[in-house]
Amino acid sequence: MLTPSDRCSMITDYAVLQTEIQPDREVIMQRDGKIDHLTAVLEPITHGVAPNGAFVYGPPGAGKTCAVRCVCDELENVIFIDCLGSHARRSVLNRVLEGLGEGNSLGRRSVSTDDLSARIRRTIDTPTVVVLDEADQLDELRVVHELYGIPELTLVLISNEPWREFDLRDVESHPRLDSRIGSLGEIPFSAYTDSELVSILDKRASVGIKPGVVSQSDLEYIARQADNDAREAIAHLYHSVRNADQDGQETLTKAVIDRSKPDATRHVIRSRLSSLSREQRLALECLADVGPATSGPIYECYNKRSASPVRDRTMRGWLPKFKKYELVTVSGPDYEPVYEVREVVIEELGVTV
């Protein structure tokens, strides 16, 4: 929620400049083809038929979640789950039941995880879409197979990794992965180019910022600093305009844009940290204490502090995701990477090292 100090006379629509708010369809740029593709895949559900589903993948900040939400907002019976925070099988099944109107998980504490799966199967009686965002962070793929096997349920998986890499993580526990899941319609997203980011920023500026405040060269300058990430670019635009307003300026300047970059970085980092589960945050805090470190010392610290620690293999799977989301830096050889929490993340976590 915006505080009074966030208010800016240059901004006419705050929603289109906030990375956490799903924009209206007409504001979404550069993803028409992907949106049309997913719309076609899910179109049978509008006729009461559960389609096969889709596997959406690409790098962070490429517009995957935004595009999927855009399509699903037009459908009924959609359950959206962020697997970065809800990565355990039981947690995912509970989120599905909550989406089906079965109350919160507290009332099911004594129910076995297998029974949760059976309850979903009994409850779903109409075509329903379940979106598993950050699906590559699931602790085990068993839950994907369970959900996929429910006739009236359509899965949409969103991942940074393509399926062939996504399922290799679980090859030990699922040596014969269901090939039908691998046949989900793949919709790859590539990273935005600078020119595509400029068009995204230009559209948002035209809707949310007073005319004359931002120039084309300002948008190009912001896009070049965004490292192909739309979230970074949009956050940078927002904080640049807000800071210019607080300085009493009428237009952006290169100096204000440069000064606003750390604000934008914190904005995105804070958003990503808010998506983490308690266990993932604890792992990051342990890394802040023992790092720079390889996965072994990190897990040793985490295992001592957690009341319900995940497996070593699961925690090691989080570390590359932390790198993708720029929460940590990585050095050393590929076979034994050394991780270190970024200073800005340490500050946002509020830990003392």
Coordinates of C-alpha atoms in Angstrom, one line a residue:
M1 CA 0.0 0.0 0.0
L2 CA 1.3 3.5 -0.9
T3 CA 2.1 5.8 2.0
P4 CA 1.6 9.6 1.8
S5 CA 5.3 10.0 1.1
D6 CA 4.9 7.8 -2.0
R7 CA 2.4 10.1 -3.6
C8 CA 3.7 11.9 -6.7
S9 CA 2.0 14.7 -8.6
M10 CA 3.6 13.4 -11.8
I11 CA 1.9 10.0 -11.6
T12 CA -1.6 9.6 -12.8
D13 CA -2.0 5.8 -12.4
Y14 CA 0.1 4.1 -9.8
A15 CA -1.1 0.6 -10.7
V16 CA 0.6 0.4 -14.1
L17 CA 3.9 1.4 -12.4
Q18 CA 3.8 -1.3 -9.7
T19 CA 5.4 -4.6 -10.6
E20 CA 3.2 -6.5 -8.1
I21 CA -0.1 -5.4 -9.7
Q22 CA -1.4 -7.3 -12.7
P23 CA -2.0 -4.7 -15.5
D24 CA -5.0 -4.5 -17.8
R25 CA -4.7 -6.4 -21.0
E26 CA -4.3 -3.3 -23.1
V27 CA -1.2 -2.2 -21.1
I28 CA 0.6 -5.5 -21.7
M29 CA 3.1 -5.2 -24.6
Q30 CA 5.3 -7.5 -26.6
R31 CA 3.6 -10.7 -25.6
D32 CA 0.5 -10.8 -27.9
G33 CA 1.7 -14.0 -29.6
K34 CA 2.3 -15.8 -26.3
I35 CA -1.1 -14.7 -24.9
D36 CA -2.8 -15.8 -28.1
H37 CA -1.0 -19.2 -28.0
L38 CA -2.1 -19.9 -24.4
T39 CA -5.6 -18.6 -25.0
A40 CA -5.9 -21.2 -27.8
V41 CA -4.5 -24.0 -25.6
L42 CA -7.1 -23.2 -22.9
E43 CA -10.0 -22.4 -25.1
P44 CA -11.7 -25.8 -24.8
I45 CA -12.3 -25.1 -21.1
T46 CA -14.8 -22.4 -22.1
H47 CA -16.9 -25.2 -23.6
G48 CA -16.7 -27.4 -20.5
V49 CA -13.8 -29.5 -21.7
A50 CA -10.6 -29.7 -19.8
P51 CA -7.6 -29.2 -22.2
N52 CA -4.2 -30.8 -21.8
G53 CA -2.6 -27.7 -20.4
A54 CA 0.7 -25.8 -21.0
F55 CA 4.3 -25.5 -20.0
V56 CA 5.5 -21.9 -20.0
Y57 CA 9.2 -21.3 -19.5
G58 CA 11.8 -18.5 -19.8
P59 CA 14.1 -16.3 -17.7
P60 CA 13.0 -14.1 -14.8
G61 CA 11.4 -10.8 -15.9
A62 CA 10.3 -12.1 -19.3
G63 CA 6.6 -11.6 -18.7
K64 CA 5.6 -15.2 -18.2
T65 CA 3.4 -14.8 -15.1
C66 CA 1.9 -11.5 -16.4
A67 CA 0.9 -13.2 -19.7
V68 CA -0.6 -16.3 -17.9
R69 CA -2.6 -14.2 -15.5
C70 CA -3.9 -12.1 -18.4
V71 CA -5.3 -15.2 -20.0
C72 CA -6.6 -16.8 -16.8
D73 CA -8.3 -13.6 -15.7
E74 CA -10.8 -14.3 -18.5
L75 CA -11.6 -17.8 -17.3
E76 CA -13.6 -19.2 -14.4
N77 CA -12.3 -21.8 -11.9
V78 CA -8.6 -20.9 -11.9
I79 CA -6.3 -21.6 -8.9
F80 CA -3.0 -19.8 -9.0
I81 CA -0.2 -21.1 -6.7
D82 CA 3.3 -19.6 -6.3
C83 CA 5.5 -22.6 -5.7
L84 CA 8.5 -20.5 -4.7
G85 CA 6.8 -20.1 -1.3
S86 CA 4.5 -23.2 -1.5
H87 CA 7.1 -25.7 -2.7
A88 CA 6.2 -28.8 -0.6
R89 CA 3.7 -31.4 -1.9
R90 CA 1.4 -30.9 1.1
S91 CA 1.4 -27.1 0.8
V92 CA 0.5 -27.3 -2.9
L93 CA -2.4 -29.7 -2.3
N94 CA -3.7 -27.5 0.5
R95 CA -3.6 -24.4 -1.8
V96 CA -5.6 -26.3 -4.4
L97 CA -8.2 -27.3 -1.8
E98 CA -8.4 -23.7 -0.5
G99 CA -8.9 -22.6 -4.1
L100 CA -11.8 -25.1 -4.4
G101 CA -13.5 -23.5 -1.4
E102 CA -12.5 -26.2 1.1
G103 CA -11.4 -23.9 3.9
N104 CA -7.9 -23.2 5.1
S105 CA -5.2 -25.8 5.9
L106 CA -5.6 -25.5 9.7
G107 CA -8.7 -27.7 9.5
R108 CA -6.8 -30.4 7.7
R109 CA -3.8 -30.8 9.9
S110 CA -4.8 -34.3 10.9
V111 CA -5.4 -35.4 7.3
S112 CA -2.7 -37.3 5.5
T113 CA -1.1 -35.9 2.4
D114 CA -2.3 -38.8 0.3
D115 CA -5.9 -38.1 1.6
L116 CA -5.5 -34.5 0.5
S117 CA -4.9 -35.6 -3.0
A118 CA -7.9 -37.9 -2.9
R119 CA -10.1 -35.1 -1.5
I120 CA -9.1 -32.9 -4.5
R121 CA -10.1 -35.7 -6.9
R122 CA -13.5 -36.0 -5.2
T123 CA -14.1 -32.3 -5.0
I124 CA -13.4 -31.2 -8.6
D125 CA -16.5 -31.7 -10.7
T126 CA -16.0 -29.0 -13.3
P127 CA -13.0 -28.1 -15.5
T128 CA -10.6 -26.2 -13.4
V129 CA -7.2 -24.7 -14.2
V130 CA -4.4 -24.9 -11.7
V131 CA -1.4 -22.7 -12.4
L132 CA 1.8 -23.7 -10.7
D133 CA 4.1 -20.7 -11.0
E134 CA 7.8 -21.3 -10.2
A135 CA 7.0 -25.0 -10.7
D136 CA 10.7 -25.8 -11.0
Q137 CA 10.9 -25.1 -7.2
L138 CA 8.7 -28.0 -6.2
D139 CA 10.3 -30.3 -3.7
E140 CA 9.2 -33.3 -5.7
L141 CA 7.4 -33.9 -9.0
R142 CA 5.0 -36.4 -7.5
V143 CA 2.5 -33.6 -6.9
V144 CA 2.6 -32.6 -10.6
H145 CA 1.7 -36.2 -11.5
E146 CA -1.1 -36.3 -9.0
L147 CA -2.7 -33.2 -10.2
Y148 CA -2.2 -34.0 -13.9
G149 CA -4.0 -37.3 -13.3
I150 CA -7.3 -35.6 -12.3
P151 CA -9.6 -35.7 -15.3
E152 CA -11.2 -32.3 -14.8
L153 CA -8.0 -30.5 -13.8
T154 CA -5.9 -28.6 -16.3
L155 CA -2.3 -27.8 -15.4
V156 CA -0.4 -24.7 -16.5
L157 CA 3.3 -24.9 -15.3
I158 CA 5.5 -21.8 -15.3
S159 CA 9.2 -22.4 -15.0
N160 CA 12.6 -20.8 -15.6
E161 CA 13.8 -24.1 -17.0
P162 CA 12.5 -26.0 -20.0
W163 CA 10.9 -29.4 -19.2
R164 CA 13.9 -31.5 -20.2
E165 CA 16.0 -29.7 -17.5
F166 CA 13.1 -29.2 -15.1
D167 CA 12.4 -33.0 -14.7
L168 CA 16.0 -34.1 -14.5
R169 CA 16.2 -32.9 -10.9
D170 CA 13.8 -35.6 -9.9
V171 CA 15.0 -38.4 -12.1
E172 CA 16.2 -40.4 -9.0
S173 CA 12.8 -40.5 -7.5
H174 CA 10.8 -40.7 -10.7
P175 CA 13.0 -42.7 -13.2
R176 CA 10.0 -43.1 -15.6
L177 CA 8.4 -39.7 -15.6
D178 CA 5.0 -39.7 -17.3
S179 CA 5.6 -38.7 -20.9
R180 CA 2.2 -37.2 -21.2
I181 CA 3.3 -34.4 -18.8
G182 CA 6.3 -33.8 -21.0
S183 CA 3.8 -33.4 -23.9
L184 CA 2.2 -30.3 -22.3
G185 CA 2.1 -27.6 -25.0
E186 CA 5.4 -25.7 -24.5
I187 CA 5.3 -21.9 -24.7
P188 CA 8.8 -20.5 -24.5
F189 CA 9.5 -16.9 -23.5
S190 CA 12.8 -15.2 -24.4
A191 CA 14.3 -12.3 -22.5
Y192 CA 13.1 -8.9 -23.6
T193 CA 15.4 -6.9 -25.8
D194 CA 16.1 -3.2 -25.0
S195 CA 13.7 -2.1 -27.7
E196 CA 11.0 -4.3 -26.4
L197 CA 11.5 -2.9 -22.9
V198 CA 11.3 0.6 -24.3
S199 CA 7.9 -0.2 -25.8
I200 CA 6.7 -1.6 -22.5
L201 CA 7.9 1.4 -20.6
D202 CA 6.4 3.8 -23.2
K203 CA 3.0 2.2 -22.8
R204 CA 3.0 2.4 -19.1
A205 CA 4.3 5.9 -19.1
S206 CA 1.6 7.0 -21.5
V207 CA -1.1 5.6 -19.1
G208 CA 0.5 6.3 -15.7
I209 CA 2.6 9.5 -16.0
K210 CA 1.8 13.0 -17.0
P211 CA 2.8 14.0 -20.5
G212 CA 6.2 15.6 -20.9
V213 CA 7.7 14.2 -17.8
V214 CA 9.5 11.3 -19.5
S215 CA 11.3 11.5 -22.8
Q216 CA 12.1 8.7 -25.2
S217 CA 15.8 8.9 -24.4
D218 CA 14.9 8.5 -20.7
L219 CA 13.1 5.3 -21.5
E220 CA 15.9 4.0 -23.6
Y221 CA 18.4 4.8 -20.8
I222 CA 16.3 2.9 -18.2
A223 CA 15.9 0.0 -20.5
R224 CA 19.6 -0.4 -21.1
Q225 CA 20.1 -0.7 -17.3
A226 CA 17.4 -3.3 -16.7
D227 CA 19.4 -6.3 -17.8
N228 CA 16.5 -7.5 -20.0
D229 CA 14.2 -7.7 -16.9
A230 CA 10.8 -6.0 -17.2
R231 CA 10.3 -5.8 -13.4
E232 CA 13.6 -4.0 -13.0
A233 CA 12.7 -1.6 -15.8
I234 CA 9.2 -0.8 -14.5
A235 CA 10.5 -0.3 -10.9
H236 CA 13.3 1.9 -12.1
L237 CA 10.8 4.1 -14.1
Y238 CA 8.5 4.4 -11.1
H239 CA 11.3 5.4 -8.6
S240 CA 12.9 7.8 -11.1
V241 CA 9.6 9.7 -11.5
R242 CA 8.9 9.7 -7.8
N243 CA 12.3 11.0 -6.9
A244 CA 12.2 13.6 -9.6
D245 CA 8.9 14.8 -8.1
Q246 CA 10.4 14.9 -4.6
D247 CA 13.2 17.0 -6.0
G248 CA 10.7 19.5 -7.3
Q249 CA 11.7 18.8 -10.9
E250 CA 9.3 18.8 -13.8
T251 CA 11.0 16.2 -16.0
L252 CA 13.4 13.3 -15.5
T253 CA 17.2 13.8 -15.7
K254 CA 20.0 11.3 -16.2
A255 CA 21.2 12.1 -12.7
V256 CA 17.8 11.3 -11.1
I257 CA 17.6 8.0 -13.1
D258 CA 21.1 7.0 -11.9
R259 CA 20.2 7.9 -8.3
S260 CA 17.0 5.9 -8.5
K261 CA 18.6 2.6 -9.5
P262 CA 19.3 1.4 -5.9
D263 CA 15.7 2.2 -5.0
A264 CA 14.4 0.1 -7.9
T265 CA 16.7 -2.7 -7.0
R266 CA 15.5 -2.7 -3.4
H267 CA 11.9 -2.7 -4.7
V268 CA 12.4 -5.8 -6.7
I269 CA 14.5 -7.6 -4.0
R270 CA 11.8 -6.9 -1.4
S271 CA 9.1 -8.3 -3.7
R272 CA 11.1 -11.4 -4.4
L273 CA 11.9 -12.0 -0.7
S274 CA 8.2 -11.7 0.1
S275 CA 7.5 -14.7 -2.1
L276 CA 9.9 -17.0 -0.3
S277 CA 8.8 -19.5 2.2
R278 CA 9.9 -19.4 5.9
E279 CA 12.4 -22.2 5.2
Q280 CA 13.9 -20.4 2.2
R281 CA 14.3 -17.2 4.1
L282 CA 16.0 -19.2 6.9
A283 CA 18.4 -20.7 4.4
L284 CA 19.3 -17.3 3.1
E285 CA 19.8 -16.1 6.7
C286 CA 22.1 -19.0 7.3
L287 CA 24.1 -18.2 4.1
A288 CA 24.4 -14.6 5.3
D289 CA 26.0 -15.9 8.6
V290 CA 28.3 -18.6 7.1
G291 CA 29.0 -17.3 3.6
P292 CA 30.7 -17.1 1.3
A293 CA 30.1 -20.9 1.4
T294 CA 29.3 -24.0 -0.6
S295 CA 26.0 -25.8 -0.1
G296 CA 27.4 -28.1 2.6
P297 CA 28.0 -25.5 5.3
I298 CA 24.8 -23.7 4.4
Y299 CA 22.8 -26.8 4.9
E300 CA 24.6 -27.7 8.1
C301 CA 23.6 -24.3 9.6
Y302 CA 20.1 -24.5 8.2
N303 CA 19.5 -28.0 9.5
K304 CA 20.5 -26.9 13.0
R305 CA 18.2 -23.9 13.0
S306 CA 15.1 -25.2 11.3
A307 CA 12.3 -27.0 13.3
S308 CA 11.3 -28.9 10.2
P309 CA 14.2 -28.9 7.8
V310 CA 13.8 -29.9 4.2
R311 CA 16.2 -32.4 2.6
D312 CA 19.7 -31.4 1.7
R313 CA 18.9 -32.0 -2.0
T314 CA 15.8 -29.7 -1.8
M315 CA 17.8 -26.8 -0.2
R316 CA 20.5 -27.2 -2.8
G317 CA 17.8 -26.7 -5.4
W318 CA 16.9 -23.3 -4.0
L319 CA 20.4 -21.9 -4.4
P320 CA 20.4 -21.6 -8.2
K321 CA 17.0 -19.9 -8.0
F322 CA 18.4 -17.4 -5.5
K323 CA 21.1 -16.6 -8.1
K324 CA 18.6 -16.2 -10.9
Y325 CA 16.6 -13.7 -8.8
E326 CA 19.9 -11.9 -7.8
L327 CA 19.5 -12.6 -4.1
V328 CA 23.0 -14.2 -4.1
T329 CA 26.2 -14.0 -6.1
V330 CA 28.1 -17.1 -7.2
S331 CA 31.8 -17.7 -7.6
G332 CA 34.1 -20.7 -7.8
P333 CA 34.0 -23.7 -10.2
D334 CA 30.7 -25.0 -11.6
Y335 CA 31.2 -28.3 -9.8
E336 CA 31.5 -26.6 -6.4
P337 CA 29.9 -23.1 -6.5
V338 CA 30.4 -20.7 -3.7
Y339 CA 27.4 -18.6 -2.7
E340 CA 27.2 -15.2 -1.0
V341 CA 24.2 -13.1 -0.1
R342 CA 24.1 -9.7 -1.6
E343 CA 24.5 -6.8 0.8
V344 CA 21.1 -5.3 -0.2
V345 CA 19.5 -8.6 0.6
I346 CA 21.1 -8.8 4.0
E347 CA 19.7 -5.4 4.8
E348 CA 16.3 -6.3 3.6
L349 CA 16.3 -9.5 5.6
G350 CA 17.3 -7.5 8.7
V351 CA 20.0 -9.8 9.8
T352 CA 23.3 -8.8 11.5
V353 CA 26.4 -10.5 10.2

